[in-house]
Coordinates of C-alpha atoms in Angstrom, one line a residue:
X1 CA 129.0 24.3 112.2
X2 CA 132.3 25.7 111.3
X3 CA 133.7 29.5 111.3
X4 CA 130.9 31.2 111.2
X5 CA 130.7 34.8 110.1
X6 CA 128.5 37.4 112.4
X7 CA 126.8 40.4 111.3
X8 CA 126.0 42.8 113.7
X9 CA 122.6 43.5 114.3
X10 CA 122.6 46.8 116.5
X11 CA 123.4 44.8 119.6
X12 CA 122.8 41.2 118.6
X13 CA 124.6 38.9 116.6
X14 CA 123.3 37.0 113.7
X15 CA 125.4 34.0 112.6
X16 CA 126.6 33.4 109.4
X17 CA 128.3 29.7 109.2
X18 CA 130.6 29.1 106.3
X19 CA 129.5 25.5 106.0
X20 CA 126.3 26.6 103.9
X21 CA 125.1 28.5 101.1
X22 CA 122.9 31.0 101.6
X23 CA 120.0 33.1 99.1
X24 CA 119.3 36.7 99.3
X25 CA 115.6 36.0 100.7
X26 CA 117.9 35.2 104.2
X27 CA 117.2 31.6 104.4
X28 CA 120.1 29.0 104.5
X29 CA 120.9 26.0 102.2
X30 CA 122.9 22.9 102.9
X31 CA 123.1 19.5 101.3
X32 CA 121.8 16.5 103.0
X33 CA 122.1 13.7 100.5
X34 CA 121.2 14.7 97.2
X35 CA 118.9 17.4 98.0
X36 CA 119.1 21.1 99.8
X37 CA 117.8 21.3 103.3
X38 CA 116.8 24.8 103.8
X39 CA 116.4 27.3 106.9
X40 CA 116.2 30.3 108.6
X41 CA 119.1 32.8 109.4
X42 CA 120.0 33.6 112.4
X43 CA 118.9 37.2 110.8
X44 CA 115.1 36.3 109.5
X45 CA 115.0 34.4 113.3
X46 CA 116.1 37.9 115.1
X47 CA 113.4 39.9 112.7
X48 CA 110.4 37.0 113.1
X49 CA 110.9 37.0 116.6
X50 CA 110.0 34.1 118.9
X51 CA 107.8 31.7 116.1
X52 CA 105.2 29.7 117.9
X53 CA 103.0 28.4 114.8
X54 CA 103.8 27.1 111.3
X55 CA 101.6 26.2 108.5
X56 CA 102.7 24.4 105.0
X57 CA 100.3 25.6 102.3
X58 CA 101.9 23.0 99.7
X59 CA 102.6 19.1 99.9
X60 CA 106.2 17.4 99.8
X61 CA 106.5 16.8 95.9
X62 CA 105.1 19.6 94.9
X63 CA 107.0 21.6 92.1
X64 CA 107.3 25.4 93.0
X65 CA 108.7 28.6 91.6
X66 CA 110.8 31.4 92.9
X67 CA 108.7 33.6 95.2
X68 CA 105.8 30.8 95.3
X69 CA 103.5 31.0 98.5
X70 CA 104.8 27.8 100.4
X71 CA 103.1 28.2 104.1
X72 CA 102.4 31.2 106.9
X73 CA 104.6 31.2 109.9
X74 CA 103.6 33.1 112.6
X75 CA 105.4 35.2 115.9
X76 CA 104.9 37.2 118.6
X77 CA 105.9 39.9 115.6
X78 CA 102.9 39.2 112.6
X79 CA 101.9 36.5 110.7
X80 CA 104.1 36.3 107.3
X81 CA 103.9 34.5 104.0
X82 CA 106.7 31.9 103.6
X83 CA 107.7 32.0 99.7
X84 CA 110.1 29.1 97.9
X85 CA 113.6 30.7 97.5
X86 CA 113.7 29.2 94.2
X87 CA 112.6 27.3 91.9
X88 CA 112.1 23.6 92.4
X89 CA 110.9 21.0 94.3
X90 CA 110.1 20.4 97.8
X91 CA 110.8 17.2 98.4
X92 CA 109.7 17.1 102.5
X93 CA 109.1 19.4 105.4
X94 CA 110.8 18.8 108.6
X95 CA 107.9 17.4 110.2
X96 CA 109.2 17.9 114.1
X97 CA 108.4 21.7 113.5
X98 CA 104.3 20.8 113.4
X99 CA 104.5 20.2 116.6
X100 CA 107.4 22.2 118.1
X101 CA 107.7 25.5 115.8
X102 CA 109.8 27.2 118.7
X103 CA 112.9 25.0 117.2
X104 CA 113.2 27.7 115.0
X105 CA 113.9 30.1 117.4
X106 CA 116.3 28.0 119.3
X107 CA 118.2 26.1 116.7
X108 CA 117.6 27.6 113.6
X109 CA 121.0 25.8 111.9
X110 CA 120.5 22.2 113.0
X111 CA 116.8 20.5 114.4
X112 CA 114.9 24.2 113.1
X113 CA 115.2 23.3 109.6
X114 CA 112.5 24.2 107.1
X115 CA 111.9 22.1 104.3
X116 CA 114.2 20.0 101.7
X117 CA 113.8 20.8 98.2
X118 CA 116.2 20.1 94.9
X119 CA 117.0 23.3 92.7
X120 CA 119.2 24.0 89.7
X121 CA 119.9 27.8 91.3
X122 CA 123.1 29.2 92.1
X123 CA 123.4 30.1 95.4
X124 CA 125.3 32.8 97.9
X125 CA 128.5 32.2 99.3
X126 CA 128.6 33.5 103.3
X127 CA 130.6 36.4 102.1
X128 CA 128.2 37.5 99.6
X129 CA 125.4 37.2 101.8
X130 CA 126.9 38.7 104.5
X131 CA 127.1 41.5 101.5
X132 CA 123.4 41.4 101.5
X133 CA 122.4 42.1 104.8
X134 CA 125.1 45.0 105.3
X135 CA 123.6 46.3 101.4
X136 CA 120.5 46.3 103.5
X137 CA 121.1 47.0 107.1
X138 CA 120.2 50.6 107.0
X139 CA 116.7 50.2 105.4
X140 CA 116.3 47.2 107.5
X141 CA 117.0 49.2 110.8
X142 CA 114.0 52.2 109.5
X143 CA 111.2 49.2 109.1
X144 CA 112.2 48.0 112.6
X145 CA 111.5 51.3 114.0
X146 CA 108.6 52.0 111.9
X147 CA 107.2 48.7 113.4
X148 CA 107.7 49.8 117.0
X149 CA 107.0 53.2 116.8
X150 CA 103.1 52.7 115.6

């Protein structure tokens, strides 16, 4: 990882690394080969919170669309709906998260990778995602609170 960009999260940083592109649904893309293996941000890891099970709903091959129920991951914050960033295929999952989900949490740029997929969309440069999350911080913080406060 090189230069990576950090956006403050009230006291926690969430790295942004400039060797990747990134979509607005705050999960990472890089290529490996001649598809896009996608990821977490260090943000959507902060907000999950400590992920101890995962659950594809979809096989590798399977064409999907933007916003398409792809799995369930769930942490010690709720159980939430993975979607595909994108339209496209997933071409495989990382298959080392099945039986060690918590790889997510601790390494959520390099050996906590998601899935691979190929995709024709345009993606986010670090700056304009970092863009996103700042756009967003403030409505962000009030559904954090919201959370903790029921």
């Amino acid at each position: 990882m090189t230069d990576p960009h950090i956006f403050m999260m009230g006291n926690f940083e969430a790295r942004i690394p400039a060797d990747r592109r990134y979509f607005e649904s705050h999960v990472w893309a890089q290529p490996a080969g001649d598809v896009l293996r996608i990821g977490f941000t260090s943000y959507a890891v902060r907000l999950l919170q400590d992920v101890y099970f995962l659950d594809w709903q979809i096989d590798p091959g399977t064409q999907v669309r933007r916003k398409q129920t792809i799995g369930e991951i769930e942490s010690s914050k709720a159980v939430s709906t993975m979607y595909a960033p994108a339209d496209g295929q997933i071409v495989r999952f990382n298959e080392a998260l099945l039986n060690d989900p918590s790889l997510i949490n601790a390494d959520p740029y390099e050996r906590g990778w998601l899935y691979e997929m190929t995709t024709n969309s345009s993606l986010l440069a670090p700056e304009d995602y970092l863009k996103v999350l700042e756009s967003g911080w403030e409505q962000t913080q009030r559904l954090l609170k919201n959370q903790f406060n029921e």
